[in-house]
Amino acid sequence: MADQALESASSTFPDPPPFWRDFTTDKVERMESLRTRYADQTGLDSSTIIRVPDVPEDLVNLQPPAEPADGKWRLFGMELTLKDELQSLESGGVERLAPSEEELEGKHIDRAFVLKRLAKSLLLNFLELMGVMGIAPEQGADKIQDIRTLLLNLHHILNEYRPHQAREQLIALMQDQLDAKRAETAAVRAVVDKAKRVLEGLGSIELPADGSVSTPEIGARPINSVQAKNHGRVHDELRRARGRDAWGALDRDFS
Amino acid sequence: MSDRLTQLQDAVDQLAHQMVATFYYVERHHGYEVLGPKDEVRDIQEDPKKKPIDDYPPEKFQEGILELARDLIVKEQQIEYLISSLPGLTNSERDQEQSIKDLEEELKVAEAQRLEAVEEKDEVLSKLDQVLRSVRRP
């Protein structure tokens, strides 16, 4: 047992959780049947069901555990919450220097102003810090704390701004799509117009009435199958005759 | 190229870094000052590596401070510029939702028009095809 513990402690990857033994074929099958029955009862699609309530004791490990009731859990020593939201400055133990999101009521111009003010304060505080350190270094810690608060506030406001930027990007993306679609439509229409003009141009060309331009024995295209056969025969004979002529000419040249 | 907000946050972090660097420079390279008539600068350490500070000549130190201060101000100006160019400063959330809806409608209309145009194109294409097939070779 001690050896085993030692081995598992020194192995590169940790052992799988002990419940992997529960995934036997018949248990998986029973779980599957429970799932389909539950799907029939509730009228839901069986692929969308994640958890079936009230399963037998020996099958509990075959489905994912329920959501934590209080919406919190710990992972790798960090507390996580179901609702993924920005931690407020107050809960992080930082003094808030600017009006919060609710107080702003979507007036972002004010926010830009606040940000600029914070940036200027940062610079001023650094100057003050340098001064304080020159005269009374023991009071420098307070100033550093102030700068820290300023920096945290800046970052927090910027993070609060992110949803707004995301929407703004969505708008830009949609605008791009719209422009692309319109450009495509215009391009297609232009080509169609051109093709129509070509067709009209073709229609207006008058062929000479005596047919002097056409050479029916080769150029005539078959319209129906009978003609096609005839056409093919005529064509073949013609080709053979030409071939004979060519060979004759060659023979004459080389003799 | 990241988005403006990330750029801005990076710039703020850089400003903080610059502050630390500036602080270090001042702390490390300042000279000694005689504050009273009885004061004297004692420099017992002969080995330059063991000296508590690496004092620069006053002109060089002043130049360094000037440059660092200028960099800090430039960075701060950059931050302000980035703040002014944040996207959608003038739009409220309601404006954004409205324009998203409008764009959605316009996209639908544009898509319908596009399909119409494509259909027409196919029609003309088949007509042209027909004409080409029936062309006789002169």
Coordinates of C-alpha atoms in Angstrom, one line a residue:
Chain A
M1 CA 0.0 0.0 0.0
A2 CA 2.8 2.3 0.9
D3 CA 4.6 1.5 -2.3
Q4 CA 1.4 2.2 -4.2
A5 CA 1.0 5.5 -2.6
L6 CA 4.6 6.4 -3.3
E7 CA 4.1 5.3 -6.9
S8 CA 1.0 7.4 -7.4
A9 CA 2.7 10.4 -5.8
S10 CA 5.7 10.2 -8.1
S11 CA 3.9 9.4 -11.4
T12 CA 3.6 12.2 -13.9
F13 CA -0.2 12.1 -14.1
P14 CA -2.5 11.6 -11.2
D15 CA -4.6 8.4 -11.0
P16 CA -8.0 8.7 -12.5
P17 CA -10.8 9.3 -10.0
P18 CA -11.9 6.1 -8.3
F19 CA -15.4 6.0 -9.9
W20 CA -14.0 5.0 -13.3
R21 CA -14.7 1.4 -12.2
D22 CA -18.4 2.2 -12.2
F23 CA -18.5 2.6 -15.9
T24 CA -19.2 -1.1 -16.7
T25 CA -21.1 -2.1 -19.8
D26 CA -24.3 -3.1 -18.2
K27 CA -24.3 0.0 -15.9
V28 CA -23.8 2.2 -18.9
E29 CA -26.7 0.4 -20.6
R30 CA -29.0 0.8 -17.6
M31 CA -28.1 4.5 -17.5
E32 CA -28.9 4.8 -21.1
S33 CA -32.3 3.2 -20.7
L34 CA -33.0 5.4 -17.7
R35 CA -32.1 8.4 -19.8
T36 CA -34.3 7.5 -22.7
R37 CA -37.2 6.8 -20.4
Y38 CA -36.7 10.1 -18.8
A39 CA -36.6 11.7 -22.2
D40 CA -39.9 10.0 -23.1
Q41 CA -41.5 11.2 -19.9
T42 CA -40.5 14.8 -20.2
G43 CA -40.7 14.9 -24.0
L44 CA -37.2 16.3 -24.3
D45 CA -34.6 15.3 -26.8
S46 CA -32.4 12.7 -25.1
S47 CA -29.2 14.3 -26.4
T48 CA -30.0 17.5 -24.6
I49 CA -30.5 15.8 -21.2
I50 CA -27.5 16.1 -19.0
R51 CA -28.8 14.9 -15.7
V52 CA -31.6 12.4 -14.9
P53 CA -33.0 13.0 -11.4
D54 CA -33.4 10.1 -8.9
V55 CA -31.1 7.5 -10.3
P56 CA -30.3 4.4 -8.2
E57 CA -27.4 4.6 -5.8
D58 CA -24.9 2.6 -7.9
L59 CA -25.5 4.7 -11.0
V60 CA -24.9 8.2 -9.5
N61 CA -21.3 8.4 -10.8
L62 CA -22.5 7.8 -14.4
Q63 CA -23.8 11.3 -14.8
P64 CA -22.2 14.6 -14.0
P65 CA -22.9 16.0 -10.5
A66 CA -25.5 18.7 -9.9
E67 CA -24.6 22.3 -9.9
P68 CA -23.4 23.6 -6.6
A69 CA -26.4 24.9 -4.7
D70 CA -24.7 28.1 -3.6
G71 CA -23.2 28.8 -7.0
K72 CA -19.6 28.5 -5.7
W73 CA -16.9 25.9 -5.9
R74 CA -13.2 25.6 -5.5
L75 CA -10.8 24.5 -8.1
F76 CA -7.0 24.4 -7.7
G77 CA -7.4 26.4 -4.6
M78 CA -9.3 29.1 -6.3
E79 CA -12.9 30.0 -5.6
L80 CA -15.1 30.1 -8.7
T81 CA -18.7 31.1 -9.1
L82 CA -21.3 29.9 -11.5
K83 CA -22.1 33.5 -12.5
D84 CA -19.0 34.8 -14.2
E85 CA -19.1 38.4 -13.4
L86 CA -16.6 41.1 -12.7
Q87 CA -15.6 41.3 -9.1
S88 CA -16.5 44.7 -7.7
L89 CA -13.9 47.0 -6.4
E90 CA -15.4 47.0 -2.9
S91 CA -15.4 43.2 -2.6
G92 CA -11.7 43.3 -3.6
G93 CA -11.1 45.7 -0.7
V94 CA -10.2 48.6 -2.9
E95 CA -11.6 52.1 -2.5
R96 CA -13.7 53.2 -5.4
L97 CA -12.7 56.5 -6.9
A98 CA -15.1 56.8 -9.7
P99 CA -18.9 56.6 -10.0
S100 CA -20.0 53.0 -10.5
E101 CA -21.6 51.5 -13.6
E102 CA -25.1 52.0 -12.3
E103 CA -24.6 55.7 -11.5
L104 CA -23.2 56.4 -14.9
E105 CA -26.3 55.1 -16.7
G106 CA -24.5 54.5 -19.9
K107 CA -23.0 57.9 -20.3
H108 CA -19.6 56.9 -21.5
I109 CA -18.4 60.3 -22.3
D110 CA -18.3 60.8 -18.5
R111 CA -16.3 57.6 -18.2
A112 CA -13.7 58.8 -20.6
F113 CA -13.4 62.0 -18.5
V114 CA -13.0 59.9 -15.3
L115 CA -10.4 57.8 -16.9
K116 CA -8.4 60.8 -18.0
R117 CA -8.7 62.2 -14.5
L118 CA -7.3 58.9 -13.1
A119 CA -4.4 58.9 -15.5
K120 CA -3.5 62.4 -14.5
S121 CA -3.8 61.6 -10.8
L122 CA -1.5 58.7 -11.3
L123 CA 1.2 61.0 -12.7
L124 CA 0.7 63.5 -9.9
N125 CA 0.8 60.8 -7.3
F126 CA 4.1 59.5 -8.6
L127 CA 5.5 63.0 -8.4
E128 CA 4.3 63.2 -4.8
L129 CA 5.7 59.9 -4.1
M130 CA 9.1 61.0 -5.3
G131 CA 8.9 64.1 -3.2
V132 CA 7.8 62.2 -0.1
M133 CA 10.6 59.7 -0.5
G134 CA 13.1 62.5 -0.6
I135 CA 11.9 64.1 2.6
A136 CA 10.2 61.4 4.7
P137 CA 10.7 57.9 3.3
E138 CA 8.6 56.3 6.1
Q139 CA 5.5 57.9 4.7
G140 CA 6.1 56.6 1.2
A141 CA 4.0 53.5 1.8
D142 CA 0.8 55.5 2.0
K143 CA 1.5 57.1 -1.4
I144 CA 2.3 53.7 -2.9
Q145 CA -1.0 52.5 -1.6
D146 CA -2.7 55.5 -3.3
I147 CA -1.0 54.7 -6.6
R148 CA -2.1 51.1 -6.2
T149 CA -5.7 52.2 -5.7
L150 CA -5.5 54.4 -8.7
L151 CA -4.2 51.6 -10.9
L152 CA -6.7 49.1 -9.7
N153 CA -9.5 51.6 -10.3
L154 CA -8.2 52.3 -13.8
H155 CA -8.2 48.6 -14.7
H156 CA -11.5 48.1 -13.1
I157 CA -13.2 50.8 -15.2
L158 CA -11.6 49.5 -18.3
N159 CA -12.9 46.0 -17.6
E160 CA -16.3 47.4 -17.0
Y161 CA -16.1 48.9 -20.4
R162 CA -15.5 45.6 -22.1
P163 CA -19.2 44.6 -22.7
H164 CA -19.7 48.0 -24.3
Q165 CA -16.7 47.4 -26.6
A166 CA -18.0 44.0 -27.5
R167 CA -21.3 45.4 -28.6
E168 CA -19.5 48.1 -30.5
Q169 CA -17.4 45.4 -32.3
L170 CA -20.5 43.5 -33.1
I171 CA -22.0 46.6 -34.7
A172 CA -18.8 47.1 -36.7
L173 CA -18.9 43.5 -37.8
M174 CA -22.5 43.6 -38.9
Q175 CA -21.8 46.8 -40.8
D176 CA -18.9 45.1 -42.6
Q177 CA -21.2 42.2 -43.5
L178 CA -23.8 44.5 -44.8
D179 CA -21.3 46.4 -46.9
A180 CA -19.9 43.1 -48.3
K181 CA -23.4 41.9 -49.2
R182 CA -24.3 45.1 -50.9
A183 CA -21.1 45.1 -52.8
E184 CA -21.7 41.5 -53.9
T185 CA -25.2 42.3 -55.0
A186 CA -24.0 45.3 -57.0
A187 CA -21.3 43.2 -58.7
V188 CA -23.7 40.5 -59.6
R189 CA -26.2 43.0 -61.0
A190 CA -23.4 44.7 -63.0
V191 CA -22.4 41.3 -64.6
V192 CA -26.1 40.5 -65.3
D193 CA -26.6 43.8 -67.0
K194 CA -23.5 43.2 -69.1
A195 CA -24.6 39.8 -70.1
K196 CA -28.1 41.1 -71.0
R197 CA -26.5 43.7 -73.2
V198 CA -24.4 41.1 -75.0
L199 CA -27.5 39.0 -75.6
E200 CA -29.3 42.0 -77.0
G201 CA -26.4 42.8 -79.2
L202 CA -26.3 39.2 -80.5
G203 CA -30.0 39.4 -81.3
S204 CA -29.6 42.5 -83.3
I205 CA -26.9 41.0 -85.7
E206 CA -28.4 40.1 -89.0
L207 CA -27.1 37.0 -90.7
P208 CA -26.7 37.2 -94.4
A209 CA -29.8 35.6 -96.1
D210 CA -27.9 33.5 -98.6
G211 CA -26.0 31.6 -95.9
S212 CA -22.7 32.2 -97.5
V213 CA -21.0 32.4 -94.1
S214 CA -22.1 28.9 -93.0
T215 CA -20.6 25.7 -94.2
P216 CA -23.3 23.3 -93.4
E217 CA -21.4 20.0 -94.1
I218 CA -19.1 20.6 -91.1
G219 CA -20.6 23.4 -89.1
A220 CA -24.1 22.2 -88.9
R221 CA -24.8 21.0 -85.5
P222 CA -27.1 18.1 -84.9
I223 CA -30.5 19.2 -83.6
N224 CA -32.1 15.8 -82.9
S225 CA -30.8 12.3 -82.7
V226 CA -31.5 11.2 -86.3
Q227 CA -29.6 14.2 -87.6
A228 CA -26.9 13.5 -85.1
K229 CA -26.4 10.0 -86.6
N230 CA -26.4 11.4 -90.1
H231 CA -24.1 14.1 -89.1
G232 CA -21.8 11.7 -87.5
R233 CA -21.7 9.5 -90.7
V234 CA -21.1 12.4 -92.9
H235 CA -18.4 13.7 -90.6
D236 CA -16.6 10.3 -90.5
E237 CA -16.6 9.9 -94.3
L238 CA -15.3 13.4 -94.6
R239 CA -12.5 12.7 -92.1
R240 CA -11.5 9.5 -93.8
A241 CA -11.4 11.2 -97.2
R242 CA -9.1 13.9 -95.7
G243 CA -6.9 11.3 -94.2
R244 CA -6.5 9.6 -97.5
D245 CA -5.6 12.9 -99.1
A246 CA -3.0 13.6 -96.5
W247 CA -1.4 10.2 -96.8
G248 CA -1.3 10.5 -100.6
A249 CA 0.4 13.8 -100.3
L250 CA 3.0 12.4 -97.9
D251 CA 3.6 9.4 -100.3
R252 CA 4.2 11.7 -103.1
D253 CA 6.7 13.8 -101.1
F254 CA 8.8 10.8 -100.0
S255 CA 8.8 8.8 -103.2
Chain B
M1 CA -3.0 44.2 -32.9
S2 CA -5.2 43.9 -29.9
D3 CA -8.4 45.9 -29.2
R4 CA -8.3 49.4 -27.8
L5 CA -9.2 48.4 -24.2
T6 CA -6.4 45.8 -24.0
Q7 CA -4.0 48.4 -25.5
L8 CA -5.1 50.8 -22.9
Q9 CA -4.6 48.4 -20.1
D10 CA -1.2 47.5 -21.4
A11 CA -0.3 51.1 -21.6
V12 CA -1.4 51.6 -18.0
D13 CA 0.7 48.7 -16.9
Q14 CA 3.7 50.1 -18.9
L15 CA 3.2 53.4 -17.1
A16 CA 3.4 51.5 -13.8
H17 CA 6.5 49.7 -14.9
Q18 CA 8.1 53.0 -16.0
M19 CA 7.4 54.4 -12.6
V20 CA 9.1 51.6 -10.9
A21 CA 12.1 51.9 -13.3
T22 CA 12.2 55.6 -12.7
F23 CA 12.1 55.1 -9.0
Y24 CA 14.9 52.6 -9.2
Y25 CA 17.0 54.9 -11.3
V26 CA 16.7 57.8 -8.8
E27 CA 17.3 55.5 -5.9
R28 CA 20.3 53.9 -7.4
H29 CA 22.1 56.7 -9.1
H30 CA 21.6 59.8 -7.0
G31 CA 24.6 61.6 -5.7
Y32 CA 25.5 62.6 -2.2
E33 CA 24.6 65.9 -0.7
V34 CA 26.2 67.8 2.1
L35 CA 23.4 69.2 4.2
G36 CA 25.4 71.0 7.0
P37 CA 28.8 72.5 7.4
K38 CA 29.9 69.5 9.5
D39 CA 28.8 66.9 7.0
E40 CA 31.1 65.0 4.8
V41 CA 30.7 62.3 2.3
R42 CA 32.3 59.2 3.5
D43 CA 33.0 56.5 1.0
I44 CA 34.6 53.7 2.9
Q45 CA 33.8 51.0 0.3
E46 CA 36.5 51.0 -2.3
D47 CA 35.1 48.1 -4.3
P48 CA 32.5 49.6 -6.7
K49 CA 30.4 46.4 -6.6
K50 CA 29.8 46.8 -2.8
K51 CA 28.9 50.5 -2.9
P52 CA 25.3 51.1 -1.7
I53 CA 24.7 53.3 -4.6
D54 CA 26.2 53.7 -8.0
D55 CA 26.3 57.5 -8.1
Y56 CA 26.4 59.2 -11.5
P57 CA 27.9 62.6 -12.1
P58 CA 25.2 65.3 -11.5
E59 CA 24.8 66.2 -15.2
K60 CA 24.3 62.6 -16.2
F61 CA 21.9 62.0 -13.4
Q62 CA 19.9 65.1 -14.3
E63 CA 19.8 64.1 -18.0
G64 CA 18.6 60.6 -17.0
I65 CA 15.8 62.0 -14.8
L66 CA 14.7 64.4 -17.5
E67 CA 14.5 61.6 -20.0
L68 CA 12.6 59.3 -17.7
A69 CA 10.2 62.1 -16.7
R70 CA 9.6 62.9 -20.3
D71 CA 8.9 59.2 -21.0
L72 CA 6.4 59.1 -18.2
I73 CA 4.5 62.1 -19.5
V74 CA 4.5 60.8 -23.1
K75 CA 3.1 57.5 -21.8
E76 CA 0.4 59.4 -19.9
Q77 CA -0.5 61.3 -23.0
Q78 CA -0.7 58.1 -25.0
I79 CA -3.1 56.8 -22.4
E80 CA -5.3 59.9 -22.7
Y81 CA -5.2 59.6 -26.5
L82 CA -6.3 56.0 -26.2
I83 CA -9.1 56.9 -23.9
S84 CA -10.4 59.5 -26.3
S85 CA -10.4 56.9 -29.1
L86 CA -12.2 54.3 -27.2
P87 CA -15.0 52.9 -29.5
G88 CA -18.5 54.1 -29.0
L89 CA -17.9 56.7 -26.3
T90 CA -20.9 58.6 -27.5
N91 CA -23.3 55.7 -27.7
S92 CA -25.3 54.4 -24.7
E93 CA -26.2 50.8 -24.4
R94 CA -29.7 51.6 -25.7
D95 CA -28.2 53.2 -28.8
Q96 CA -26.1 50.2 -29.4
E97 CA -29.1 47.8 -29.1
Q98 CA -31.1 50.0 -31.5
S99 CA -28.3 50.0 -34.1
I100 CA -27.8 46.3 -33.7
K101 CA -31.5 45.7 -34.4
D102 CA -31.4 48.2 -37.4
L103 CA -28.4 46.4 -38.8
E104 CA -30.1 43.1 -38.4
E105 CA -33.1 44.3 -40.5
E106 CA -30.8 45.8 -43.1
L107 CA -28.8 42.6 -43.3
K108 CA -32.0 40.7 -44.0
V109 CA -33.1 43.1 -46.7
A110 CA -29.6 43.0 -48.3
E111 CA -29.6 39.2 -48.2
A112 CA -32.9 39.0 -49.9
Q113 CA -31.7 41.4 -52.6
R114 CA -28.5 39.4 -53.0
L115 CA -30.5 36.2 -53.5
E116 CA -32.7 38.0 -56.0
A117 CA -29.6 39.1 -57.9
V118 CA -28.1 35.6 -57.9
E119 CA -31.4 34.2 -59.2
E120 CA -31.4 36.7 -62.0
K121 CA -27.8 35.9 -62.8
D122 CA -28.6 32.2 -63.0
E123 CA -31.5 33.0 -65.4
V124 CA -29.3 35.1 -67.6
L125 CA -26.6 32.5 -67.5
S126 CA -28.9 29.7 -68.7
K127 CA -30.2 32.0 -71.4
L128 CA -26.7 32.8 -72.5
D129 CA -25.9 29.1 -72.4
Q130 CA -28.8 28.4 -74.7
V131 CA -27.7 31.0 -77.1
L132 CA -24.2 29.8 -77.2
R133 CA -25.3 26.2 -77.8
S134 CA -27.4 27.2 -80.7
V135 CA -24.7 29.3 -82.4
R136 CA -23.6 27.9 -85.7
R137 CA -20.0 27.9 -86.6
P138 CA -19.5 30.2 -89.6

